[in-house]
mmCIF file with all atom_site columns, C-alpha atoms in Angstrom:
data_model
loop_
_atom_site.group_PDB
_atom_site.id
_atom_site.type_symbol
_atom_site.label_atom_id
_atom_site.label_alt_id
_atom_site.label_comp_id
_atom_site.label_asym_id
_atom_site.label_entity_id
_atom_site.label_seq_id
_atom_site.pdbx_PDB_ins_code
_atom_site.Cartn_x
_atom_site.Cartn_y
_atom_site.Cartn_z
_atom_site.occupancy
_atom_site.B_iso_or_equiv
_atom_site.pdbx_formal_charge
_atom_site.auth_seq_id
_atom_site.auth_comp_id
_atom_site.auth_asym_id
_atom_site.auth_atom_id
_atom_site.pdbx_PDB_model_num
ATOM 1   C CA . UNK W 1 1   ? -12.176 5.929   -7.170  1.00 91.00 ? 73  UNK W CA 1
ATOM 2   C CA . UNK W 1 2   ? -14.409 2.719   -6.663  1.00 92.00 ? 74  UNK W CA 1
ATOM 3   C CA . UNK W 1 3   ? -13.698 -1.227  -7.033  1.00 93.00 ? 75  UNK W CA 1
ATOM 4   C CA . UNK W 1 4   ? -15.619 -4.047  -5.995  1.00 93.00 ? 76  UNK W CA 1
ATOM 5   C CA . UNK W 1 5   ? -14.170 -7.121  -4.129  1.00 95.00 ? 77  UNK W CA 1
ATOM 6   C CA . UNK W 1 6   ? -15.493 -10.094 -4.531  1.00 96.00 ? 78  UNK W CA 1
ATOM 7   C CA . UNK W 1 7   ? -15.675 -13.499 -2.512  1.00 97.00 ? 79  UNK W CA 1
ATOM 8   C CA . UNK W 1 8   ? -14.258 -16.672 -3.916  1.00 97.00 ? 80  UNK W CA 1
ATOM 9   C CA . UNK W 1 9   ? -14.881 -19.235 -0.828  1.00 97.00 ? 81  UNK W CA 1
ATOM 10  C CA . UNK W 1 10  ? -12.761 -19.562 2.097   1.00 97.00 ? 82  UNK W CA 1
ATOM 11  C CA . UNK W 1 11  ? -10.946 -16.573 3.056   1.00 97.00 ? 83  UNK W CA 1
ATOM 12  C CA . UNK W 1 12  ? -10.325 -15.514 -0.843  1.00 97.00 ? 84  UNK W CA 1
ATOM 13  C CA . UNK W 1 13  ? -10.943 -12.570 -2.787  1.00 97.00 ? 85  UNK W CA 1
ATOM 14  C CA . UNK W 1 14  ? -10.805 -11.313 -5.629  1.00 98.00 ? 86  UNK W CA 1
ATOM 15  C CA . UNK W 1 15  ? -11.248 -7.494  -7.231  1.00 96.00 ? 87  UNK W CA 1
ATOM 16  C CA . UNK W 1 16  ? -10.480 -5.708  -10.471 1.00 94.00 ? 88  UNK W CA 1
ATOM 17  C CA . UNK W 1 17  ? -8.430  -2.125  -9.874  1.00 94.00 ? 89  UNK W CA 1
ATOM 18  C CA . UNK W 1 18  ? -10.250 0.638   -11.463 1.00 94.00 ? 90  UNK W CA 1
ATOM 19  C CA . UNK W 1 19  ? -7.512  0.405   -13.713 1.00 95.00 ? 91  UNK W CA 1
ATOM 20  C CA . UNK W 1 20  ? -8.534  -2.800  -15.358 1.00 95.00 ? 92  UNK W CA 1
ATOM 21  C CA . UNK W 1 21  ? -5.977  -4.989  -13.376 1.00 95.00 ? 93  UNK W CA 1
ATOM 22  C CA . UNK W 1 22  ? -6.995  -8.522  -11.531 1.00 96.00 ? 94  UNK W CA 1
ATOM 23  C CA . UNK W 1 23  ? -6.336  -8.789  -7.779  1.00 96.00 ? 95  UNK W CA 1
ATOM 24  C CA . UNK W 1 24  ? -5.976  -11.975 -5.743  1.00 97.00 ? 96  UNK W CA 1
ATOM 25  C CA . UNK W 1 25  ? -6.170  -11.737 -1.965  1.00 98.00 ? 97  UNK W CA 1
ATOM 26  C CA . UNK W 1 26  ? -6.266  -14.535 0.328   1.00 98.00 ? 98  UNK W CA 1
ATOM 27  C CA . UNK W 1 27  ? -5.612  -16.075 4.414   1.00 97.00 ? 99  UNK W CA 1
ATOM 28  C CA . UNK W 1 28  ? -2.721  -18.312 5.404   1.00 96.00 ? 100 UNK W CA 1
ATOM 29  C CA . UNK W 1 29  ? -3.758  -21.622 5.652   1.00 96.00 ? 101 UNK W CA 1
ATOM 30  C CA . UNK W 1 30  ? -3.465  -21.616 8.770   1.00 96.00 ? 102 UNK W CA 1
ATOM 31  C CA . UNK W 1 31  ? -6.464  -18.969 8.995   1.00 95.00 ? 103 UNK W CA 1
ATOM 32  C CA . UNK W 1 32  ? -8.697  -20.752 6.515   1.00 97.00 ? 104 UNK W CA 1
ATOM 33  C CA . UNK W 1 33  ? -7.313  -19.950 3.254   1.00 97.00 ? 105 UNK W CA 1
ATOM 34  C CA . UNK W 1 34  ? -5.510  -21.668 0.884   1.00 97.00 ? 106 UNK W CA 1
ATOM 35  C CA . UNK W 1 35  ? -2.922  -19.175 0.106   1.00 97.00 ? 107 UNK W CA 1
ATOM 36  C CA . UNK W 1 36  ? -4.498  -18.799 -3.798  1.00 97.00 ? 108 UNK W CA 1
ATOM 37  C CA . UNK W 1 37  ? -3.099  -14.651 -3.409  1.00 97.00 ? 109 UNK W CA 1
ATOM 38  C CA . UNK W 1 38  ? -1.776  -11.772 -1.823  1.00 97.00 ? 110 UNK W CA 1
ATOM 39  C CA . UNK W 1 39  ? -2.012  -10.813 2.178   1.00 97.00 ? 111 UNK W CA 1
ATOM 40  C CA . UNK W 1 40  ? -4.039  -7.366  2.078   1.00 95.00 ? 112 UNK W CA 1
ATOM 41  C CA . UNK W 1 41  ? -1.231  -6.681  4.214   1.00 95.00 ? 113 UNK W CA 1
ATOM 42  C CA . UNK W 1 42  ? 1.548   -7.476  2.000   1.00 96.00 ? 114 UNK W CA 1
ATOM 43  C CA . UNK W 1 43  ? -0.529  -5.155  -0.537  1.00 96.00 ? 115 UNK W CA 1
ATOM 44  C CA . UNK W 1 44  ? -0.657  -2.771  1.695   1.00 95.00 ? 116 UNK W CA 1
ATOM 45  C CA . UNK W 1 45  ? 3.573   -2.435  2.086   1.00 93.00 ? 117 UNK W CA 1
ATOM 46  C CA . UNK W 1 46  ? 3.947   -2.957  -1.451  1.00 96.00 ? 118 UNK W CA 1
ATOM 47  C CA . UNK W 1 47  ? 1.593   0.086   -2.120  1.00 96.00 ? 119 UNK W CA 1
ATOM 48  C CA . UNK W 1 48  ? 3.421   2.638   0.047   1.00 94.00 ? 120 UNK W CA 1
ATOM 49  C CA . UNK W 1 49  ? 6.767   0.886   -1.586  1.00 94.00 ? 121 UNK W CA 1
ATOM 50  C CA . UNK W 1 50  ? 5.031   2.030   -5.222  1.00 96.00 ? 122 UNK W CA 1
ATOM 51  C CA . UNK W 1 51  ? 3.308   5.278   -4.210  1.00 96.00 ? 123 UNK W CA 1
ATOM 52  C CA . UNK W 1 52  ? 6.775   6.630   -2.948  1.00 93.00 ? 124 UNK W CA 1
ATOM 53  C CA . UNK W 1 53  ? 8.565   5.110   -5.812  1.00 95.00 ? 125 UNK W CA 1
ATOM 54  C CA . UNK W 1 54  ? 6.913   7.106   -8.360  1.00 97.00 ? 126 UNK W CA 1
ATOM 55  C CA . UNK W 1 55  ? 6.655   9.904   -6.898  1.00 96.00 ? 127 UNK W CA 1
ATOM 56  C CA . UNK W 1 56  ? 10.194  9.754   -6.607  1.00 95.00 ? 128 UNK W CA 1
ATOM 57  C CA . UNK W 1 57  ? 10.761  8.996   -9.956  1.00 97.00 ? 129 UNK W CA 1
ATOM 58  C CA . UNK W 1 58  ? 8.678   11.714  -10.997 1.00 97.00 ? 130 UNK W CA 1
ATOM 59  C CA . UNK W 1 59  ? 10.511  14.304  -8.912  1.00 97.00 ? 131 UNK W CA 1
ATOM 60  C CA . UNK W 1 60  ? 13.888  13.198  -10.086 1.00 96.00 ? 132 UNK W CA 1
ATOM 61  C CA . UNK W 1 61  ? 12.818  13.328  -13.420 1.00 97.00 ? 133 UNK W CA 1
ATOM 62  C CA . UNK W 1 62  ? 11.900  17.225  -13.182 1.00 97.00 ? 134 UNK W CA 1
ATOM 63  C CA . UNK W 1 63  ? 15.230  17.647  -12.006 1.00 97.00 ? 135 UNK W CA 1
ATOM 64  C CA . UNK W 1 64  ? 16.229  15.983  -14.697 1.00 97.00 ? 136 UNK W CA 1
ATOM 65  C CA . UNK W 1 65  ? 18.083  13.202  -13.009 1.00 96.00 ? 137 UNK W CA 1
ATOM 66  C CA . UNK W 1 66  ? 17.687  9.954   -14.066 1.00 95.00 ? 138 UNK W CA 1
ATOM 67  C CA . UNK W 1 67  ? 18.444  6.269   -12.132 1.00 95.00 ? 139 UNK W CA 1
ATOM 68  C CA . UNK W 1 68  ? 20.215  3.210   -13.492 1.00 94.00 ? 140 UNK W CA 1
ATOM 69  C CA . UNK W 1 69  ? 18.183  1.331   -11.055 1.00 92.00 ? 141 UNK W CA 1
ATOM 70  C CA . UNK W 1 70  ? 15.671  1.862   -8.200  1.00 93.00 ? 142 UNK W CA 1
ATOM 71  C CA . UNK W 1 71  ? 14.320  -0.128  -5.860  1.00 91.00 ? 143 UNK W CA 1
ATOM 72  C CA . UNK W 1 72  ? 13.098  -0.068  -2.072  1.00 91.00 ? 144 UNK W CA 1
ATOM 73  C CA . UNK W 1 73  ? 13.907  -2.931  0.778   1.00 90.00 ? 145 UNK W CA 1
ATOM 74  C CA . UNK W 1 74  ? 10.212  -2.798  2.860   1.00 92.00 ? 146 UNK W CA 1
ATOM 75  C CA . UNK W 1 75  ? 10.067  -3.702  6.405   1.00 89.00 ? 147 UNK W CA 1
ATOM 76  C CA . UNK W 1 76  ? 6.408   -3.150  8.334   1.00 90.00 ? 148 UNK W CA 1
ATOM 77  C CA . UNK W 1 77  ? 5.687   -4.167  11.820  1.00 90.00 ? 149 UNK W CA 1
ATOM 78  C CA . UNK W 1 78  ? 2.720   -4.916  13.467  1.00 90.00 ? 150 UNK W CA 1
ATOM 79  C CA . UNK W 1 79  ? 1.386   -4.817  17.022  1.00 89.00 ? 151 UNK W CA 1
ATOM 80  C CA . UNK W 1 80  ? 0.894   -7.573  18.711  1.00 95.00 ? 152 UNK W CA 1
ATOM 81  C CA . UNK W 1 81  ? -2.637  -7.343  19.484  1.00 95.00 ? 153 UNK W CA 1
ATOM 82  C CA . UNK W 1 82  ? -5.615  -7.193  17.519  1.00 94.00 ? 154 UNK W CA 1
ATOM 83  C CA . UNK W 1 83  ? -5.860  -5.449  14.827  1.00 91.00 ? 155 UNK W CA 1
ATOM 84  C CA . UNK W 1 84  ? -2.622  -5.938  14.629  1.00 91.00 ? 156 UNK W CA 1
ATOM 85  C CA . UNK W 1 85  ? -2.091  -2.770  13.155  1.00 89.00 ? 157 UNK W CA 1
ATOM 86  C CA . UNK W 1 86  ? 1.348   -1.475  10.984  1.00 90.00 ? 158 UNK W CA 1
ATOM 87  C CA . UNK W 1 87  ? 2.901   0.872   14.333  1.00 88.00 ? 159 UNK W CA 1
ATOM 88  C CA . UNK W 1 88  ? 5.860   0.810   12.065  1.00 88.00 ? 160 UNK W CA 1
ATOM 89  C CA . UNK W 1 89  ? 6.873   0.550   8.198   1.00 91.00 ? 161 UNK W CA 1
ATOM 90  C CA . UNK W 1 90  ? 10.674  1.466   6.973   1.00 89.00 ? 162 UNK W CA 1
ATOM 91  C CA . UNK W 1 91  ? 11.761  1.821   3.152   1.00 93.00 ? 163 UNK W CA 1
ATOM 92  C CA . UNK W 1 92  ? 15.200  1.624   2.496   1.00 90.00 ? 164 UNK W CA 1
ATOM 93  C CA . UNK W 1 93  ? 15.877  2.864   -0.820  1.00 92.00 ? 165 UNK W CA 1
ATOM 94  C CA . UNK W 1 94  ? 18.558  1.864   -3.545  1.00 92.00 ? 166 UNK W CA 1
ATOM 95  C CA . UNK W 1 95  ? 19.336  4.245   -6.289  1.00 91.00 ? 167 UNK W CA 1
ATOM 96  C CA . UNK W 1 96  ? 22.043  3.440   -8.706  1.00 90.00 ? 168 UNK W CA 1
ATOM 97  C CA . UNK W 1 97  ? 23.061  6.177   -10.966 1.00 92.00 ? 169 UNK W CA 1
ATOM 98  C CA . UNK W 1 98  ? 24.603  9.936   -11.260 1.00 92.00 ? 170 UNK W CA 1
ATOM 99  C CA . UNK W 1 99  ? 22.544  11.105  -8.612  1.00 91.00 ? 171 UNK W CA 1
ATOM 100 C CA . UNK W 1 100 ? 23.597  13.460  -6.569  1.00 92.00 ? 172 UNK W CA 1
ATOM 101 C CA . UNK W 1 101 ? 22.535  13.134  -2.658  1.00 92.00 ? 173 UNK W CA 1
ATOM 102 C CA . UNK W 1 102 ? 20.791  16.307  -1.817  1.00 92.00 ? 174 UNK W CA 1
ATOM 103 C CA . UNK W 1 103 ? 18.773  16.059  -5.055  1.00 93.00 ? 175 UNK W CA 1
ATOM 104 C CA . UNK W 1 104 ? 17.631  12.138  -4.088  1.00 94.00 ? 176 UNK W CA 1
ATOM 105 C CA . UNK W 1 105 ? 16.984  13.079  -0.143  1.00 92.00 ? 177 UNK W CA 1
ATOM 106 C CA . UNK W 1 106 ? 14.729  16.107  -1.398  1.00 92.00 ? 178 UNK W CA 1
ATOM 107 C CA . UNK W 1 107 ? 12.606  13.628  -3.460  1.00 94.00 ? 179 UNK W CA 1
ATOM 108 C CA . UNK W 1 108 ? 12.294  11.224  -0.816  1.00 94.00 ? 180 UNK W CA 1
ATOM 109 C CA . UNK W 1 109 ? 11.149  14.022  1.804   1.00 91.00 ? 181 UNK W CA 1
ATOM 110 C CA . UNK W 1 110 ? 8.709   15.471  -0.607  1.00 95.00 ? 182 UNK W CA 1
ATOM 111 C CA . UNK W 1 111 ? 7.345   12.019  -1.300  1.00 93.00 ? 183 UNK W CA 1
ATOM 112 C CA . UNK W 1 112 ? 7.147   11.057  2.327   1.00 91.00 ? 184 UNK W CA 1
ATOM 113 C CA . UNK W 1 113 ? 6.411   14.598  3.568   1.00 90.00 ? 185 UNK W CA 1
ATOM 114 C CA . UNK W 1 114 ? 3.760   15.922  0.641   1.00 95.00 ? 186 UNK W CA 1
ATOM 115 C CA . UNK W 1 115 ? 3.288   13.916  -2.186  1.00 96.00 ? 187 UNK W CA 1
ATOM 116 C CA . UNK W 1 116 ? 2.375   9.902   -1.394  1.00 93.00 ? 188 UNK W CA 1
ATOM 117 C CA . UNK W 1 117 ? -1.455  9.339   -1.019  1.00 93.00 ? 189 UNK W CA 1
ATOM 118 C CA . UNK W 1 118 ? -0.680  6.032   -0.335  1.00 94.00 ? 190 UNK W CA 1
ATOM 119 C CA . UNK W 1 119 ? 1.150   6.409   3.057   1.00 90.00 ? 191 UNK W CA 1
ATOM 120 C CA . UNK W 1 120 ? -1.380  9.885   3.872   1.00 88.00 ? 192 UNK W CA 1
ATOM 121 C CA . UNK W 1 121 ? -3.897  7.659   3.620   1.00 89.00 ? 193 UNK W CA 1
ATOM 122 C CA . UNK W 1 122 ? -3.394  5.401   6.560   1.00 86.00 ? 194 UNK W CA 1
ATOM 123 C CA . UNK W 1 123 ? -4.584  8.042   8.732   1.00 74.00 ? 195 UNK W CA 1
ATOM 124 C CA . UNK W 1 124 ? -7.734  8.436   6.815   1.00 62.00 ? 196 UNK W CA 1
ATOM 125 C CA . UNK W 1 125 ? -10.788 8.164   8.463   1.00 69.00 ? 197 UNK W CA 1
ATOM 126 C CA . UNK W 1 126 ? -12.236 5.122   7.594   1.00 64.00 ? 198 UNK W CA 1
ATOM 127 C CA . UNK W 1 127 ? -16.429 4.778   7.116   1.00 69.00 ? 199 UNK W CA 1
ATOM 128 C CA . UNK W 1 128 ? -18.522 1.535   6.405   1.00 68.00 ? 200 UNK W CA 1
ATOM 129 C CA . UNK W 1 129 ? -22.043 0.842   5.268   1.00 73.00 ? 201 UNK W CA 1
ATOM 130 C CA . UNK W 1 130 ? -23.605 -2.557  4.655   1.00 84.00 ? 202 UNK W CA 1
ATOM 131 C CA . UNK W 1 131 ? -25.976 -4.256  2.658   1.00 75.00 ? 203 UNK W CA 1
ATOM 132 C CA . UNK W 1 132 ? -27.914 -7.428  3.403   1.00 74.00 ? 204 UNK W CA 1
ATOM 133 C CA . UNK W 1 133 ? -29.569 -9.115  0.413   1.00 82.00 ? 205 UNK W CA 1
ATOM 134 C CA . UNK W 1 134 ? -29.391 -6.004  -1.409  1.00 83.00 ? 206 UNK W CA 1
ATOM 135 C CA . UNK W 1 135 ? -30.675 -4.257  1.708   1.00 77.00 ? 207 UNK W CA 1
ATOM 136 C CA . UNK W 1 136 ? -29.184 -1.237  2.845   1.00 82.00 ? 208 UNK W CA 1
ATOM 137 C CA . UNK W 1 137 ? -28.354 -1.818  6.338   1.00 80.00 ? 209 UNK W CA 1
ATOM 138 C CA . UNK W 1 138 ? -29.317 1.245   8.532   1.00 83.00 ? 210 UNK W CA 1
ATOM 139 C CA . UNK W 1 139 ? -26.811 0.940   11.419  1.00 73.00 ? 211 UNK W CA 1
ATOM 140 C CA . UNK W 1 140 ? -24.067 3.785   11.133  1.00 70.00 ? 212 UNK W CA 1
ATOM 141 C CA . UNK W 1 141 ? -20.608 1.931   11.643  1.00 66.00 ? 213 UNK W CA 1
#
């Protein structure tokens, strides 16, 4: 999977997902931006929020259980130093629906457990390279 994120002048940014959808991301005010899109943290809570969701929805659905309604109360905090990192994130899920509880706790466990890239992923080892100019930088970051 690739995208490419581009600047747009202060602190915003701007991308198209490899699946064709447009992406705004920009700073508070406060920290030079003029709040034109999305904190890449606020992203980042509503993408464990919809990794786990379908996932969920997909393993109900094999059990052939299906929800009224669905969704998922996010709460991430942060440390208080730089980088300020997620130390915690909690999803509180709402199902409506006949659903019964061992088959819903199941799917959540798998999903948190196995199945959601999303929240596996923020243990990933994380590599950079640069370009200057259309320069390949040759420091290894």
């Amino acid at each position: 999977m690739q995208t490419t994120i581009t600047w747009n002048g202060k602190m915003a940014f701007s991308g198209k997902t490899p699946s064709g959808h447009e992406l705004k991301m920009d700073a508070d005010e406060k920290f030079g931006g003029e709040n034109s899109g999305a904190r890449p943290t606020e992203l980042l809570l509503n993408a464990v929020a919809g990794c786990t969701g379908i996932d969920i929805l997909s393993i109900l659905q094999k059990m052939r259980l299906e929800p009224a309604s669905f969704s998922m109360e996010v709460t991430g905090k942060r440390a208080e130093e730089h980088p300020k990192r997620f130390t915690d994130i909690n999803i509180d899920y709402a199902l409506e629906g006949d659903l019964p509880e061992d088959k819903v706790v199941r799917a959540i466990q798998l999903s948190k457990d196995k199945y959601c890239s999303v929240s596996h992923s923020l243990n990933a080892t994380i590599t950079a390279s640069y370009s200057i100019n259309g320069i390949k930088g040759e420091k290894e970051l």
